[in-house]
Amino acid sequence: MILPNLILFISIVNFILTGFIFLNAKKEKHHTSFLTFSLITTIWLFNNFLLINNFHSVYPLSYGLGILVVTSVLLWICYLINEGLSKVVKFFIIPFSVLVFFISSFTNYIVQPITGVTSLGYKGDSGVLFPVYSVYMGFLIIFSLYKLLKAFLKEKGGLKRKQIFFIFVGAIFSGVSAFIINFFIPLFWQNFEFIKLVNLAFFPLLMAIIYSTASHQLFGIKIMMTQFLVILFLSLLLLNFLFSNSYGQYLWSGSLLIISAFLSYLIIKSMFKEIDFDKKLLTEMQKNLDFEKRLRETFAEIAEEQTKRIEKIFSGKIKNE
């Protein structure tokens, strides 16, 4: 019961992070690409939550969404490091990932149907194309890590270097652990009995993203301490609700969560109003400063013309004398 709740908790935290960045960050390519990656990851995590709760028909879809998760994080990294999408990414990786998604999700060429359930995974066989899938997934992970490392070494210092560093560290832990659990062990030992743990592999990268956003303005925003504490407080209440053991505890925890969420909404809404007011005030001040600057320039031009006229008058009188 603990693992499904943890997976649901991580997916909800990821969804909250997605919504927060959507509301606060500018609509630039590395922001929208992150939103795409985060949304796909949330769907993947929720699909795995359903899978653990005996919806075995979504098992192939888990592998299909998995390839989209890694592909979307690669696209986000390309925009994050200001590199853009190369021809390899545009004309090979994206089309091939879409093809692999459909093959994984709607056929048995990647994984065979589940034949049994264990505490941390499943019993079943891999499909004929599982080695190809595993090699391609490994290639995407290594390619993503290479791009992050290359960008980190290229940056000489400053905020951008710190952002890339923490994302790189989180990506190493998440990418390597996910590959070992989900592909390396099944590929060489035909063992799928630890597959459920792959959902927790995303947690280090999620924490790295949250930390970089809070401390190093990853998306051009800096989470205010009040907002960060509100998100943390709601996450803890959600965790308490998910781990309730009785109907009465569910009722109490759920009520407390709903009330706290509503009050938090009012707090954050008031903060947004205050931020909008400050922005309007700054805009008005900037307009006044621009107007004052234009007046000074106009007066300077007038004074210069008057000075030239006076000089001409005096120069003319001197000549007459």
mmCIF file of C-alpha atoms in Angstrom:
data_model
loop_
_atom_site.group_PDB
_atom_site.id
_atom_site.type_symbol
_atom_site.label_atom_id
_atom_site.label_comp_id
_atom_site.label_asym_id
_atom_site.label_seq_id
_atom_site.Cartn_x
_atom_site.Cartn_y
_atom_site.Cartn_z
ATOM 1 C CA MET A 1 0.000 0.000 0.000
ATOM 2 C CA ILE A 2 2.919 2.366 0.686
ATOM 3 C CA LEU A 3 4.450 2.238 -2.818
ATOM 4 C CA PRO A 4 1.238 3.119 -4.724
ATOM 5 C CA ASN A 5 0.646 6.068 -2.397
ATOM 6 C CA LEU A 6 4.213 7.270 -2.858
ATOM 7 C CA ILE A 7 3.810 7.090 -6.631
ATOM 8 C CA LEU A 8 0.526 8.994 -6.461
ATOM 9 C CA PHE A 9 2.134 11.543 -4.144
ATOM 10 C CA ILE A 10 5.087 12.111 -6.512
ATOM 11 C CA SER A 11 2.739 12.476 -9.493
ATOM 12 C CA ILE A 12 0.633 15.074 -7.651
ATOM 13 C CA VAL A 13 3.714 17.035 -6.513
ATOM 14 C CA ASN A 14 4.957 16.983 -10.106
ATOM 15 C CA PHE A 15 1.556 18.215 -11.300
ATOM 16 C CA ILE A 16 1.600 21.046 -8.713
ATOM 17 C CA LEU A 17 5.082 22.045 -9.894
ATOM 18 C CA THR A 18 3.839 22.006 -13.507
ATOM 19 C CA GLY A 19 0.916 24.265 -12.641
ATOM 20 C CA PHE A 20 3.093 26.657 -10.647
ATOM 21 C CA ILE A 21 5.608 27.077 -13.464
ATOM 22 C CA PHE A 22 2.806 27.448 -16.016
ATOM 23 C CA LEU A 23 1.314 30.326 -13.999
ATOM 24 C CA ASN A 24 4.597 32.091 -13.187
ATOM 25 C CA ALA A 25 7.119 31.472 -15.956
ATOM 26 C CA LYS A 26 7.283 33.286 -19.263
ATOM 27 C CA LYS A 27 6.014 31.379 -22.275
ATOM 28 C CA GLU A 28 9.417 30.614 -23.771
ATOM 29 C CA LYS A 29 10.581 27.445 -25.500
ATOM 30 C CA HIS A 30 12.487 25.948 -22.575
ATOM 31 C CA HIS A 31 9.467 26.638 -20.343
ATOM 32 C CA THR A 32 6.876 25.139 -22.674
ATOM 33 C CA SER A 33 9.115 22.146 -23.375
ATOM 34 C CA PHE A 34 9.445 21.568 -19.625
ATOM 35 C CA LEU A 35 5.677 21.766 -19.230
ATOM 36 C CA THR A 36 5.319 19.110 -21.930
ATOM 37 C CA PHE A 37 7.882 16.873 -20.216
ATOM 38 C CA SER A 38 6.291 17.396 -16.796
ATOM 39 C CA LEU A 39 2.781 16.681 -18.075
ATOM 40 C CA ILE A 40 3.885 13.462 -19.815
ATOM 41 C CA THR A 41 5.707 12.401 -16.639
ATOM 42 C CA THR A 42 2.605 13.018 -14.537
ATOM 43 C CA ILE A 43 0.528 10.854 -16.916
ATOM 44 C CA TRP A 44 3.223 8.153 -16.828
ATOM 45 C CA LEU A 45 3.307 8.129 -13.016
ATOM 46 C CA PHE A 46 -0.481 8.006 -12.748
ATOM 47 C CA ASN A 47 -0.589 5.204 -15.318
ATOM 48 C CA ASN A 48 1.877 3.258 -13.155
ATOM 49 C CA PHE A 49 -0.289 3.961 -10.111
ATOM 50 C CA LEU A 50 -3.218 2.345 -11.937
ATOM 51 C CA LEU A 51 -0.960 -0.536 -12.976
ATOM 52 C CA ILE A 52 0.026 -1.272 -9.379
ATOM 53 C CA ASN A 53 -3.650 -1.224 -8.465
ATOM 54 C CA ASN A 54 -4.211 -4.233 -10.774
ATOM 55 C CA PHE A 55 -5.146 -2.416 -13.981
ATOM 56 C CA HIS A 56 -2.822 -4.741 -15.885
ATOM 57 C CA SER A 57 -4.115 -3.676 -19.288
ATOM 58 C CA VAL A 58 -2.091 -0.441 -19.014
ATOM 59 C CA TYR A 59 1.215 -2.334 -18.613
ATOM 60 C CA PRO A 60 2.391 -1.860 -22.251
ATOM 61 C CA LEU A 61 1.347 1.802 -22.102
ATOM 62 C CA SER A 62 3.778 2.297 -19.222
ATOM 63 C CA TYR A 63 6.675 1.472 -21.568
ATOM 64 C CA GLY A 64 5.183 3.621 -24.324
ATOM 65 C CA LEU A 65 4.898 6.640 -22.044
ATOM 66 C CA GLY A 66 8.369 5.894 -20.664
ATOM 67 C CA ILE A 67 9.976 6.532 -24.036
ATOM 68 C CA LEU A 68 8.055 9.815 -24.332
ATOM 69 C CA VAL A 69 9.242 10.880 -20.865
ATOM 70 C CA VAL A 70 12.922 10.444 -21.778
ATOM 71 C CA THR A 71 12.439 12.035 -25.210
ATOM 72 C CA SER A 72 10.629 15.059 -23.772
ATOM 73 C CA VAL A 73 13.310 15.595 -21.123
ATOM 74 C CA LEU A 74 15.920 15.567 -23.918
ATOM 75 C CA LEU A 75 13.964 18.245 -25.801
ATOM 76 C CA TRP A 76 13.718 20.329 -22.628
ATOM 77 C CA ILE A 77 17.462 20.017 -22.038
ATOM 78 C CA CYS A 78 18.174 21.162 -25.609
ATOM 79 C CA TYR A 79 16.184 24.357 -25.020
ATOM 80 C CA LEU A 80 17.462 24.785 -21.440
ATOM 81 C CA ILE A 81 21.090 24.970 -22.609
ATOM 82 C CA ASN A 82 20.093 27.322 -25.472
ATOM 83 C CA GLU A 83 21.147 24.802 -28.110
ATOM 84 C CA GLY A 84 17.831 24.261 -29.860
ATOM 85 C CA LEU A 85 16.833 21.109 -31.701
ATOM 86 C CA SER A 86 19.456 19.652 -33.996
ATOM 87 C CA LYS A 87 18.615 17.772 -37.194
ATOM 88 C CA VAL A 88 19.296 14.472 -35.394
ATOM 89 C CA VAL A 89 16.697 15.320 -32.772
ATOM 90 C CA LYS A 90 14.147 16.671 -35.258
ATOM 91 C CA PHE A 91 14.372 14.065 -37.997
ATOM 92 C CA PHE A 92 15.465 10.932 -36.127
ATOM 93 C CA ILE A 93 14.811 10.985 -32.382
ATOM 94 C CA ILE A 94 11.329 12.548 -32.357
ATOM 95 C CA PRO A 95 9.850 10.412 -35.202
ATOM 96 C CA PHE A 96 11.503 7.233 -33.916
ATOM 97 C CA SER A 97 10.266 7.883 -30.352
ATOM 98 C CA VAL A 98 6.710 8.328 -31.624
ATOM 99 C CA LEU A 99 7.017 5.046 -33.544
ATOM 100 C CA VAL A 100 8.384 3.262 -30.458
ATOM 101 C CA PHE A 101 5.546 4.715 -28.377
ATOM 102 C CA PHE A 102 2.886 3.140 -30.596
ATOM 103 C CA ILE A 103 4.735 -0.181 -30.872
ATOM 104 C CA SER A 104 5.215 -0.320 -27.080
ATOM 105 C CA SER A 105 1.699 0.751 -26.165
ATOM 106 C CA PHE A 106 -0.396 -1.314 -28.568
ATOM 107 C CA THR A 107 1.617 -4.464 -29.326
ATOM 108 C CA ASN A 108 3.471 -7.193 -27.421
ATOM 109 C CA TYR A 109 6.761 -6.640 -29.242
ATOM 110 C CA ILE A 110 8.319 -4.815 -26.260
ATOM 111 C CA VAL A 111 6.781 -6.600 -23.256
ATOM 112 C CA GLN A 112 4.504 -9.603 -22.965
ATOM 113 C CA PRO A 113 1.345 -9.572 -20.815
ATOM 114 C CA ILE A 114 1.763 -9.877 -17.040
ATOM 115 C CA THR A 115 1.580 -13.459 -15.749
ATOM 116 C CA GLY A 116 2.014 -12.711 -12.044
ATOM 117 C CA VAL A 117 2.481 -9.961 -9.472
ATOM 118 C CA THR A 118 5.251 -9.585 -6.860
ATOM 119 C CA SER A 119 5.662 -7.040 -4.071
ATOM 120 C CA LEU A 120 7.994 -4.819 -6.123
ATOM 121 C CA GLY A 121 7.212 -5.833 -9.688
ATOM 122 C CA TYR A 122 5.654 -8.358 -12.035
ATOM 123 C CA LYS A 123 6.226 -11.702 -13.649
ATOM 124 C CA GLY A 124 6.312 -11.848 -17.395
ATOM 125 C CA ASP A 125 8.506 -12.031 -20.469
ATOM 126 C CA SER A 126 10.039 -9.400 -22.680
ATOM 127 C CA GLY A 127 9.089 -9.036 -26.343
ATOM 128 C CA VAL A 128 11.281 -9.615 -29.362
ATOM 129 C CA LEU A 129 12.039 -5.890 -29.693
ATOM 130 C CA PHE A 130 12.805 -5.314 -26.001
ATOM 131 C CA PRO A 131 16.610 -5.297 -26.633
ATOM 132 C CA VAL A 132 16.157 -2.594 -29.296
ATOM 133 C CA TYR A 133 13.923 -0.623 -26.934
ATOM 134 C CA SER A 134 16.485 -0.895 -24.121
ATOM 135 C CA VAL A 135 19.407 0.184 -26.309
ATOM 136 C CA TYR A 136 17.440 3.154 -27.645
ATOM 137 C CA MET A 137 16.390 4.171 -24.124
ATOM 138 C CA GLY A 138 20.014 3.956 -22.976
ATOM 139 C CA PHE A 139 21.073 6.088 -25.940
ATOM 140 C CA LEU A 140 18.532 8.801 -25.032
ATOM 141 C CA ILE A 141 19.658 8.854 -21.386
ATOM 142 C CA ILE A 142 23.362 9.028 -22.277
ATOM 143 C CA PHE A 143 22.715 11.669 -24.966
ATOM 144 C CA SER A 144 20.795 13.828 -22.472
ATOM 145 C CA LEU A 145 23.517 13.527 -19.830
ATOM 146 C CA TYR A 146 26.178 14.337 -22.455
ATOM 147 C CA LYS A 147 24.394 17.538 -23.437
ATOM 148 C CA LEU A 148 24.064 18.625 -19.798
ATOM 149 C CA LEU A 149 27.727 17.874 -19.062
ATOM 150 C CA LYS A 150 28.864 19.668 -22.222
ATOM 151 C CA ALA A 151 26.792 22.744 -21.322
ATOM 152 C CA PHE A 152 28.062 22.674 -17.712
ATOM 153 C CA LEU A 153 31.697 22.637 -18.837
ATOM 154 C CA LYS A 154 31.009 25.380 -21.380
ATOM 155 C CA GLU A 155 29.445 27.745 -18.838
ATOM 156 C CA LYS A 156 32.118 29.762 -17.076
ATOM 157 C CA GLY A 157 30.088 30.574 -13.995
ATOM 158 C CA GLY A 158 27.028 32.312 -12.673
ATOM 159 C CA LEU A 159 23.448 31.235 -12.177
ATOM 160 C CA LYS A 160 23.139 29.192 -15.369
ATOM 161 C CA ARG A 161 26.046 26.932 -14.405
ATOM 162 C CA LYS A 162 24.463 26.197 -11.017
ATOM 163 C CA GLN A 163 21.124 25.393 -12.652
ATOM 164 C CA ILE A 164 22.705 22.950 -15.094
ATOM 165 C CA PHE A 165 24.810 21.352 -12.345
ATOM 166 C CA PHE A 166 21.856 20.430 -10.128
ATOM 167 C CA ILE A 167 19.789 19.207 -13.077
ATOM 168 C CA PHE A 168 22.767 17.103 -14.197
ATOM 169 C CA VAL A 169 23.184 15.523 -10.739
ATOM 170 C CA GLY A 170 19.457 14.742 -10.493
ATOM 171 C CA ALA A 171 19.432 13.367 -14.039
ATOM 172 C CA ILE A 172 22.355 11.029 -13.313
ATOM 173 C CA PHE A 173 20.646 9.470 -10.290
ATOM 174 C CA SER A 174 17.272 9.222 -12.043
ATOM 175 C CA GLY A 175 18.550 8.079 -15.436
ATOM 176 C CA VAL A 176 21.008 5.451 -14.213
ATOM 177 C CA SER A 177 18.665 3.953 -11.599
ATOM 178 C CA ALA A 178 15.736 3.877 -14.043
ATOM 179 C CA PHE A 179 17.818 2.177 -16.718
ATOM 180 C CA ILE A 180 19.179 -0.477 -14.326
ATOM 181 C CA ILE A 181 15.752 -1.293 -12.840
ATOM 182 C CA ASN A 182 13.620 -1.074 -15.940
ATOM 183 C CA PHE A 183 15.940 -2.288 -18.705
ATOM 184 C CA PHE A 184 19.323 -3.683 -17.648
ATOM 185 C CA ILE A 185 18.000 -6.272 -15.162
ATOM 186 C CA PRO A 186 15.079 -7.381 -17.390
ATOM 187 C CA LEU A 187 17.324 -7.499 -20.467
ATOM 188 C CA PHE A 188 20.065 -9.712 -19.035
ATOM 189 C CA TRP A 189 18.203 -11.627 -16.315
ATOM 190 C CA GLN A 190 14.640 -11.620 -17.673
ATOM 191 C CA ASN A 191 13.549 -10.319 -14.274
ATOM 192 C CA PHE A 192 10.723 -7.765 -14.018
ATOM 193 C CA GLU A 193 10.217 -8.198 -10.264
ATOM 194 C CA PHE A 194 11.618 -4.755 -9.350
ATOM 195 C CA ILE A 195 9.866 -2.715 -12.032
ATOM 196 C CA LYS A 196 7.628 -0.836 -9.576
ATOM 197 C CA LEU A 197 10.690 0.868 -8.084
ATOM 198 C CA VAL A 198 11.353 2.685 -11.374
ATOM 199 C CA ASN A 199 8.671 5.207 -10.405
ATOM 200 C CA LEU A 200 10.799 6.333 -7.456
ATOM 201 C CA ALA A 201 13.756 6.873 -9.800
ATOM 202 C CA PHE A 202 12.134 10.085 -11.027
ATOM 203 C CA PHE A 203 12.219 11.552 -7.504
ATOM 204 C CA PRO A 204 15.900 12.763 -7.553
ATOM 205 C CA LEU A 205 15.339 14.677 -10.799
ATOM 206 C CA LEU A 206 12.101 16.156 -9.441
ATOM 207 C CA MET A 207 13.909 17.330 -6.289
ATOM 208 C CA ALA A 208 16.736 18.815 -8.384
ATOM 209 C CA ILE A 209 14.218 20.756 -10.488
ATOM 210 C CA ILE A 210 12.378 22.047 -7.403
ATOM 211 C CA TYR A 211 15.641 23.050 -5.706
ATOM 212 C CA SER A 212 16.957 24.802 -8.824
ATOM 213 C CA THR A 213 13.655 26.645 -9.189
ATOM 214 C CA ALA A 214 13.600 27.748 -5.553
ATOM 215 C CA SER A 215 17.284 28.619 -5.129
ATOM 216 C CA HIS A 216 18.630 29.407 -8.596
ATOM 217 C CA GLN A 217 15.625 30.780 -10.525
ATOM 218 C CA LEU A 218 15.613 27.904 -13.013
ATOM 219 C CA PHE A 219 12.609 29.233 -14.974
ATOM 220 C CA GLY A 220 13.345 32.919 -14.555
ATOM 221 C CA ILE A 221 11.297 32.987 -11.358
ATOM 222 C CA LYS A 222 12.149 32.803 -7.706
ATOM 223 C CA ILE A 223 9.613 31.041 -5.525
ATOM 224 C CA MET A 224 8.799 33.251 -2.562
ATOM 225 C CA MET A 225 9.316 31.586 0.772
ATOM 226 C CA THR A 226 5.606 31.831 1.549
ATOM 227 C CA GLN A 227 4.688 30.018 -1.663
ATOM 228 C CA PHE A 228 7.333 27.373 -1.062
ATOM 229 C CA LEU A 229 6.114 26.756 2.486
ATOM 230 C CA VAL A 230 2.512 26.552 1.286
ATOM 231 C CA ILE A 231 3.427 23.916 -1.318
ATOM 232 C CA LEU A 232 5.476 21.980 1.247
ATOM 233 C CA PHE A 233 2.687 22.154 3.835
ATOM 234 C CA LEU A 234 0.040 20.950 1.361
ATOM 235 C CA SER A 235 2.317 18.143 0.197
ATOM 236 C CA LEU A 236 2.736 16.914 3.777
ATOM 237 C CA LEU A 237 -1.025 17.062 4.352
ATOM 238 C CA LEU A 238 -1.557 15.125 1.136
ATOM 239 C CA LEU A 239 0.947 12.512 2.258
ATOM 240 C CA ASN A 240 -0.852 12.228 5.600
ATOM 241 C CA PHE A 241 -4.161 11.759 3.746
ATOM 242 C CA LEU A 242 -2.758 9.056 1.473
ATOM 243 C CA PHE A 243 -1.408 7.093 4.422
ATOM 244 C CA SER A 244 -4.624 7.207 6.467
ATOM 245 C CA ASN A 245 -5.625 3.852 7.937
ATOM 246 C CA SER A 246 -9.316 4.286 8.699
ATOM 247 C CA TYR A 247 -12.455 5.961 7.384
ATOM 248 C CA GLY A 248 -12.411 8.510 10.218
ATOM 249 C CA GLN A 249 -8.771 9.357 9.562
ATOM 250 C CA TYR A 250 -9.462 9.724 5.836
ATOM 251 C CA LEU A 251 -12.373 12.045 6.637
ATOM 252 C CA TRP A 252 -10.337 14.188 9.048
ATOM 253 C CA SER A 253 -7.217 14.321 6.856
ATOM 254 C CA GLY A 254 -9.252 15.024 3.729
ATOM 255 C CA SER A 255 -11.207 17.845 5.387
ATOM 256 C CA LEU A 256 -8.013 19.393 6.727
ATOM 257 C CA LEU A 257 -6.411 19.122 3.295
ATOM 258 C CA ILE A 258 -9.373 20.786 1.534
ATOM 259 C CA ILE A 259 -9.578 23.639 4.067
ATOM 260 C CA SER A 260 -5.819 24.195 3.968
ATOM 261 C CA ALA A 261 -5.822 24.138 0.158
ATOM 262 C CA PHE A 262 -8.596 26.765 0.064
ATOM 263 C CA LEU A 263 -6.804 29.040 2.563
ATOM 264 C CA SER A 264 -3.539 28.580 0.681
ATOM 265 C CA TYR A 265 -5.305 29.536 -2.534
ATOM 266 C CA LEU A 266 -6.514 32.766 -0.926
ATOM 267 C CA ILE A 267 -2.996 33.545 0.372
ATOM 268 C CA ILE A 268 -1.315 32.952 -2.987
ATOM 269 C CA LYS A 269 -4.089 34.846 -4.794
ATOM 270 C CA SER A 270 -3.552 37.883 -2.566
ATOM 271 C CA MET A 271 0.188 37.636 -3.214
ATOM 272 C CA PHE A 272 -0.400 37.605 -6.959
ATOM 273 C CA LYS A 273 -2.620 40.682 -6.622
ATOM 274 C CA GLU A 274 0.097 42.454 -4.671
ATOM 275 C CA ILE A 275 2.693 41.482 -7.289
ATOM 276 C CA ASP A 276 0.422 42.769 -10.086
ATOM 277 C CA PHE A 277 -0.080 46.029 -8.170
ATOM 278 C CA ASP A 278 3.682 46.431 -7.743
ATOM 279 C CA LYS A 279 4.182 45.757 -11.461
ATOM 280 C CA LYS A 280 1.590 48.408 -12.367
ATOM 281 C CA LEU A 281 3.228 50.841 -9.946
ATOM 282 C CA LEU A 282 6.635 50.195 -11.470
ATOM 283 C CA THR A 283 5.181 50.667 -14.949
ATOM 284 C CA GLU A 284 3.700 54.032 -13.968
ATOM 285 C CA MET A 285 6.983 55.089 -12.381
ATOM 286 C CA GLN A 286 8.815 54.087 -15.546
ATOM 287 C CA LYS A 287 6.384 56.124 -17.630
ATOM 288 C CA ASN A 288 6.923 59.138 -15.373
ATOM 289 C CA LEU A 289 10.688 58.726 -15.593
ATOM 290 C CA ASP A 290 10.480 58.479 -19.393
ATOM 291 C CA PHE A 291 8.326 61.612 -19.493
ATOM 292 C CA GLU A 292 10.748 63.452 -17.224
ATOM 293 C CA LYS A 293 13.637 62.336 -19.424
ATOM 294 C CA ARG A 294 11.869 63.661 -22.540
ATOM 295 C CA LEU A 295 11.197 66.973 -20.792
ATOM 296 C CA ARG A 296 14.850 67.299 -19.849
ATOM 297 C CA GLU A 297 15.901 66.559 -23.408
ATOM 298 C CA THR A 298 13.394 69.135 -24.716
ATOM 299 C CA PHE A 299 14.575 71.790 -22.257
ATOM 300 C CA ALA A 300 18.176 70.988 -23.137
ATOM 301 C CA GLU A 301 17.440 71.483 -26.844
ATOM 302 C CA ILE A 302 15.648 74.774 -26.132
ATOM 303 C CA ALA A 303 18.508 75.967 -23.944
ATOM 304 C CA GLU A 304 21.007 75.038 -26.618
ATOM 305 C CA GLU A 305 19.065 76.975 -29.279
ATOM 306 C CA GLN A 306 18.792 80.007 -27.032
ATOM 307 C CA THR A 307 22.523 79.842 -26.307
ATOM 308 C CA LYS A 308 23.304 79.764 -30.027
ATOM 309 C CA ARG A 309 21.028 82.777 -30.631
ATOM 310 C CA ILE A 310 22.687 84.745 -27.845
ATOM 311 C CA GLU A 311 26.111 83.881 -29.214
ATOM 312 C CA LYS A 312 25.049 85.060 -32.683
ATOM 313 C CA ILE A 313 23.709 88.331 -31.256
ATOM 314 C CA PHE A 314 26.885 89.011 -29.308
ATOM 315 C CA SER A 315 29.113 88.028 -32.225
ATOM 316 C CA GLY A 316 27.149 90.401 -34.476
ATOM 317 C CA LYS A 317 27.515 93.329 -32.023
ATOM 318 C CA ILE A 318 31.259 92.732 -31.725
ATOM 319 C CA LYS A 319 31.636 92.849 -35.510
ATOM 320 C CA ASN A 320 29.627 96.122 -35.708
ATOM 321 C CA GLU A 321 31.823 97.709 -33.091
#
